[in-house]
CSV table of C-alpha atoms in Angstrom, one decimal:
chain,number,residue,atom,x,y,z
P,47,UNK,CA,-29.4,-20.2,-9.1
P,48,UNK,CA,-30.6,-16.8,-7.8
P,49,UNK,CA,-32.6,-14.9,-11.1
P,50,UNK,CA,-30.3,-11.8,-11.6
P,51,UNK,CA,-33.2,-10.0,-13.2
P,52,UNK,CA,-34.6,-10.1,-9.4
P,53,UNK,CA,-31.9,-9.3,-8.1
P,54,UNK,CA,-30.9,-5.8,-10.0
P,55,UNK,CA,-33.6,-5.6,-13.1
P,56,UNK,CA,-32.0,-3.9,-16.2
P,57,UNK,CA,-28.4,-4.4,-15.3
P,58,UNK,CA,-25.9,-6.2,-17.2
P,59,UNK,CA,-23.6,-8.8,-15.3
P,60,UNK,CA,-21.6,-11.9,-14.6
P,61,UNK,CA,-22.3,-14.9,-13.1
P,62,UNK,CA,-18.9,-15.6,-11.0
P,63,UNK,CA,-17.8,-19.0,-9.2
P,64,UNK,CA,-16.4,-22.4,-10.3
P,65,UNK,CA,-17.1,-21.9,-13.8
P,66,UNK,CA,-18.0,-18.2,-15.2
P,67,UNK,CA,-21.0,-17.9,-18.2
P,68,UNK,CA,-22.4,-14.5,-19.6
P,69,UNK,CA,-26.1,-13.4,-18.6
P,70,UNK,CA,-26.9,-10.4,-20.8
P,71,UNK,CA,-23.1,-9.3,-19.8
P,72,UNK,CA,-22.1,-5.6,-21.0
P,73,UNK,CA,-18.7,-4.0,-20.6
P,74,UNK,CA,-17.0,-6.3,-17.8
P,75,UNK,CA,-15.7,-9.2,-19.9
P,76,UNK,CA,-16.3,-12.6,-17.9
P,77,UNK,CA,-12.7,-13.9,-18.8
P,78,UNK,CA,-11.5,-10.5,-17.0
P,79,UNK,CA,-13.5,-10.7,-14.0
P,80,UNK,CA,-12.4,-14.6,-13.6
P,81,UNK,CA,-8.7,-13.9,-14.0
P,82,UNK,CA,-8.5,-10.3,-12.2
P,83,UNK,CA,-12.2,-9.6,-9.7
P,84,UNK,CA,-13.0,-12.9,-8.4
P,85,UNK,CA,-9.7,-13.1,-6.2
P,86,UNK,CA,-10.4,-9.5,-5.0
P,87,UNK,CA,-14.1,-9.8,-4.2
P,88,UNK,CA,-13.1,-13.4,-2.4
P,89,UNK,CA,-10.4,-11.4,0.0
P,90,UNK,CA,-12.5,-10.9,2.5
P,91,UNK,CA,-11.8,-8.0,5.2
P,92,UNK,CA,-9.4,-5.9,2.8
P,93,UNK,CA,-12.1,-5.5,0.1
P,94,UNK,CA,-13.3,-1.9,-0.6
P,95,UNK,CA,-16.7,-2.0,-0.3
P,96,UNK,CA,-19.8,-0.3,1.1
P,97,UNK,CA,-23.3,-1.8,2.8
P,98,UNK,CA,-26.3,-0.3,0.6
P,99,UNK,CA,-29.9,-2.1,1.7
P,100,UNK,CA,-30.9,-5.2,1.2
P,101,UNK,CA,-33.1,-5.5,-2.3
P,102,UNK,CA,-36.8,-6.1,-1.6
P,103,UNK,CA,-37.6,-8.5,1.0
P,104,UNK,CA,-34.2,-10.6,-0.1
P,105,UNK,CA,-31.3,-11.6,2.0
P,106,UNK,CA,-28.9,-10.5,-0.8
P,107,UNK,CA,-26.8,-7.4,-0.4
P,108,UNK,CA,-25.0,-5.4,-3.2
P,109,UNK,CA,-21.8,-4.2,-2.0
P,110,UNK,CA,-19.6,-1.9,-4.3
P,111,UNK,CA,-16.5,-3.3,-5.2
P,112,UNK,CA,-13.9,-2.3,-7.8
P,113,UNK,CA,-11.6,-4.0,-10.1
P,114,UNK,CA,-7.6,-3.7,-10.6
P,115,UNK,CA,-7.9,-0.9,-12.5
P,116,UNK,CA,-9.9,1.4,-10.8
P,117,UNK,CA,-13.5,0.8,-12.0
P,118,UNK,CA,-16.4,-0.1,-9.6
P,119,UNK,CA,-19.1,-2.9,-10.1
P,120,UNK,CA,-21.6,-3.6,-7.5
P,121,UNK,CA,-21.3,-7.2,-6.4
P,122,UNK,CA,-23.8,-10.2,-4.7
P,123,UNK,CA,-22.1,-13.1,-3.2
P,124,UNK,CA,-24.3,-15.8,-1.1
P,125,UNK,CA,-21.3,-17.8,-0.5
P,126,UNK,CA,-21.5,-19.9,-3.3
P,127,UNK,CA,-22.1,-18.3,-6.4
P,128,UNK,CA,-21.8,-14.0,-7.4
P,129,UNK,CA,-23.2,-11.5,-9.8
P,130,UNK,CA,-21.1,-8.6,-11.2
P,131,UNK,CA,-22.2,-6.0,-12.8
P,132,UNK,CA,-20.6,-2.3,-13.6
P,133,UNK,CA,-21.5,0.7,-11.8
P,134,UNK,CA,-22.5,3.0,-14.4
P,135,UNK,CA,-23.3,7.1,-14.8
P,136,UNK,CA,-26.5,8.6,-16.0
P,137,UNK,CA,-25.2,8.3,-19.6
P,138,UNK,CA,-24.3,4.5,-19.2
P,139,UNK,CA,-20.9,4.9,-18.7
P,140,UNK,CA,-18.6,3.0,-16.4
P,141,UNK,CA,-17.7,4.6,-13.4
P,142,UNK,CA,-14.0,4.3,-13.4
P,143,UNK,CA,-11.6,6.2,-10.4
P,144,UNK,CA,-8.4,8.4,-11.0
P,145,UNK,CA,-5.7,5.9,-9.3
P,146,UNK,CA,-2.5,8.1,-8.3
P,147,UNK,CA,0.3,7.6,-5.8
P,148,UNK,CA,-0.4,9.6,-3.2
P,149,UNK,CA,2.1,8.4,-0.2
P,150,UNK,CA,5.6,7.1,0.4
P,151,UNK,CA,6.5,6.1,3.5
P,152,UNK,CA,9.9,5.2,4.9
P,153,UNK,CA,9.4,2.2,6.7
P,154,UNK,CA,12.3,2.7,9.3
P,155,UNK,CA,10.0,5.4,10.4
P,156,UNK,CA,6.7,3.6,10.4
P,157,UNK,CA,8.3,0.4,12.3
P,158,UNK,CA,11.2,-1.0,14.5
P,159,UNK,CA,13.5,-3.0,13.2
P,160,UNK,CA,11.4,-6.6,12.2
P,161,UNK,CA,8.7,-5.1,13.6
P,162,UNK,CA,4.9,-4.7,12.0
P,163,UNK,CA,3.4,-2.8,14.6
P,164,UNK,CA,3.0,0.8,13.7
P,165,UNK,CA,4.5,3.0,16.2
P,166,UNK,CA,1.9,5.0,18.4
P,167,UNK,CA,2.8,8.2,17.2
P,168,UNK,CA,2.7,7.1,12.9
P,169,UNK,CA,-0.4,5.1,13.6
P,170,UNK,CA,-2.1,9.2,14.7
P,171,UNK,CA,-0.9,10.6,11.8
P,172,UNK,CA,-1.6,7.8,9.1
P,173,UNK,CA,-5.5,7.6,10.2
P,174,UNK,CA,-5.4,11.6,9.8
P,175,UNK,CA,-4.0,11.4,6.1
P,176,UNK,CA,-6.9,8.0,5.4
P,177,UNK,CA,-9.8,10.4,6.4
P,178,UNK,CA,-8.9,13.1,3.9
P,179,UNK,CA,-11.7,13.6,1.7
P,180,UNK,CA,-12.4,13.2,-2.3
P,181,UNK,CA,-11.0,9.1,-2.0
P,182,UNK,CA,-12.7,6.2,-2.5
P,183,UNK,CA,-10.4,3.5,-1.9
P,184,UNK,CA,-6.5,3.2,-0.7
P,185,UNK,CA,-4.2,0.9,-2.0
P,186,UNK,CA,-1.5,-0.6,0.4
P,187,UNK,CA,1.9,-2.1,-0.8
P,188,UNK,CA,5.0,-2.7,1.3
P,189,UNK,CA,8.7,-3.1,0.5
P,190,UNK,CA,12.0,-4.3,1.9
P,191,UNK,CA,15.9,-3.7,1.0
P,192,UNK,CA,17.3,-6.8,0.1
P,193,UNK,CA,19.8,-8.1,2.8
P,194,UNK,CA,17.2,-10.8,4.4
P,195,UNK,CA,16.3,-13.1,2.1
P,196,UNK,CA,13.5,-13.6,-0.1
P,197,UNK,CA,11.2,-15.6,1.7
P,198,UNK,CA,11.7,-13.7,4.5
P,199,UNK,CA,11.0,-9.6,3.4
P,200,UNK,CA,8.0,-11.0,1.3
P,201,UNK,CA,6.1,-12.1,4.7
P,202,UNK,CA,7.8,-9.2,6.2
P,203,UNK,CA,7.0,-6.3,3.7
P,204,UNK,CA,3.2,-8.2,4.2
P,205,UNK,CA,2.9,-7.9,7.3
P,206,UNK,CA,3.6,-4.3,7.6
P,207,UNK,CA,0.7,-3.7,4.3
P,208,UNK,CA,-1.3,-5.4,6.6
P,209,UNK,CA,-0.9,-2.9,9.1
P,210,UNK,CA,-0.8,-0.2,7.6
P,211,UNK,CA,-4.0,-1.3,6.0
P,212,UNK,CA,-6.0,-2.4,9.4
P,213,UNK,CA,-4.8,1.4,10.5
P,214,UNK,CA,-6.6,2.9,7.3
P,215,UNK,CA,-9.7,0.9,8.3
P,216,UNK,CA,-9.5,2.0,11.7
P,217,UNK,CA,-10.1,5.6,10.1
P,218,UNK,CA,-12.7,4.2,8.5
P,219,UNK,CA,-11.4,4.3,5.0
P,220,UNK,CA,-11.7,1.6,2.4
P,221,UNK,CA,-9.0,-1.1,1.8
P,222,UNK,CA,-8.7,-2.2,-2.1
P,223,UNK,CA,-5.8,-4.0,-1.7
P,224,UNK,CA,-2.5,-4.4,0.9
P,225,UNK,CA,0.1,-6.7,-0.7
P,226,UNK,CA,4.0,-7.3,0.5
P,227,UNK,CA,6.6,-7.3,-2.5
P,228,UNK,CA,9.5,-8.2,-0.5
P,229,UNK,CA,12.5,-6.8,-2.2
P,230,UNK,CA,11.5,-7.3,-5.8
P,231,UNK,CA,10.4,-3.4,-6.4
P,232,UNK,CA,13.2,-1.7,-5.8
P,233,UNK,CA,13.6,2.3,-6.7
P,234,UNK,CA,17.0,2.4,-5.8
P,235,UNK,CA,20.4,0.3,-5.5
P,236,UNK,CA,20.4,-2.3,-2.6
P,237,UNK,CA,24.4,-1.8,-3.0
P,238,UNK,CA,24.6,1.5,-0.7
P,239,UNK,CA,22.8,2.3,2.8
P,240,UNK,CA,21.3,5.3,1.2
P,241,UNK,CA,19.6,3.3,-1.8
P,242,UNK,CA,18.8,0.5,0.9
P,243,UNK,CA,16.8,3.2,3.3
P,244,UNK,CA,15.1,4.3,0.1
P,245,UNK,CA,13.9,0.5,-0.6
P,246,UNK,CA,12.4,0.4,2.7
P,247,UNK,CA,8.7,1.7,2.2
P,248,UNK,CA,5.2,1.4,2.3
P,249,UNK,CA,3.6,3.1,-0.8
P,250,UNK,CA,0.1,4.5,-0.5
P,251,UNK,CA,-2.6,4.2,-3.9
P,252,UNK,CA,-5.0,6.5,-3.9
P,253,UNK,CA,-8.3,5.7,-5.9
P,254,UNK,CA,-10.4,9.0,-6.3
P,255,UNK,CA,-13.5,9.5,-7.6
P,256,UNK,CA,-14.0,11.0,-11.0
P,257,UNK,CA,-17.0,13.5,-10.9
P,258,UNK,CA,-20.1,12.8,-8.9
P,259,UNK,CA,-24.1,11.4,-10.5
């Protein structure tokens, strides 16, 4: 196992993979980063993240990551086992994000009918709104009326986050997180068209920055 002193002397962290144990750990709880980081840090393409350089002479790479709730840690992962640790300010404090709704989009609008290809025109005018400035991260989640059923507007309502999403990263903006929820969120009755056009929608997260070093 990697020495984490090497790898970042002075900074708290976690040692993540099959089995989770503290090393001098600060702030980010290890039963917290197992239930809640690990599966974000493991998503592959979809994590936020940036490249700094590598540490020294050593292959390993901190990329900044953040957790569900809007804090960033910088990360290490060799493909078998990880180190955590928070990003924190000049006063030691974790650097934590301002997470807001910042986007509703009707999906009927976005998409054809069973479609999750973004129309040509809607693809133009998300990457414009995903290279405003002042954002870390975006947040992707997509949502269905409920006359299909379950099984079916989950993998739907995914597959259009997962556009959206690959559009935001075409404007080179980070992806936290793009996640279907089917029909399961509605803000409206699934009883009338009107509340059913409502339901259809791709909400947008947006996790700003809070202050600068």
């Amino acid at each position: 196992m990697t020495d984490p002193g090497r790898i970042a002397p002075g900074l708290p962290c976690v040692t993540l993979g099959a089995r989770v144990e503290r090393v001098n750990c600060a702030g980010l709880r290890a039963a917290f980063v197992a239930a809640a980081l690990w599966p974000a840090l493991s998503a592959g393409p979809l994590l936020a993240e940036v490249a700094p350089p590598v540490i020294g002479a050593d292959r390993y790479k901190p990329a900044l990551a953040q957790t569900p709730d809007g804090c960033q840690v910088w990360m290490i992962d060799d493909g078998w086992e990880g180190y955590a640790w928070n990003r924190t300010d000049r006063r030691g404090k974790p650097v934590c994000m301002k997470v807001e709704s910042c986007l509703v989009e009707n999906t009927d609008q976005l998409f054809a009918t069973d479609s999750a290809r973004v129309r040509p025109a809607e693809a133009a005018r998300l990457k414009a709104f995903f290279r405003q400035q002042g954002v870390f991260s975006y947040g992707i989640h997509g949502h269905t009326d409920a006359r299909a059923s379950d099984d079916y507007n989950m993998r739907l309502s995914q597959r259009r986050a997962d556009a959206v999403a690959r559009v935001a990263l075409d404007a080179g903006a980070r992806v936290a997180s793009a996640r279907g929820f089917g029909e399961r969120m509605p803000v409206a009755t699934n009883t009338t068209a009107a509340g059913m056009q409502k339901n259809r929608r791709v909400e947008i997260t947006c996790y700003r920055e809070i202050g600068r070093y």
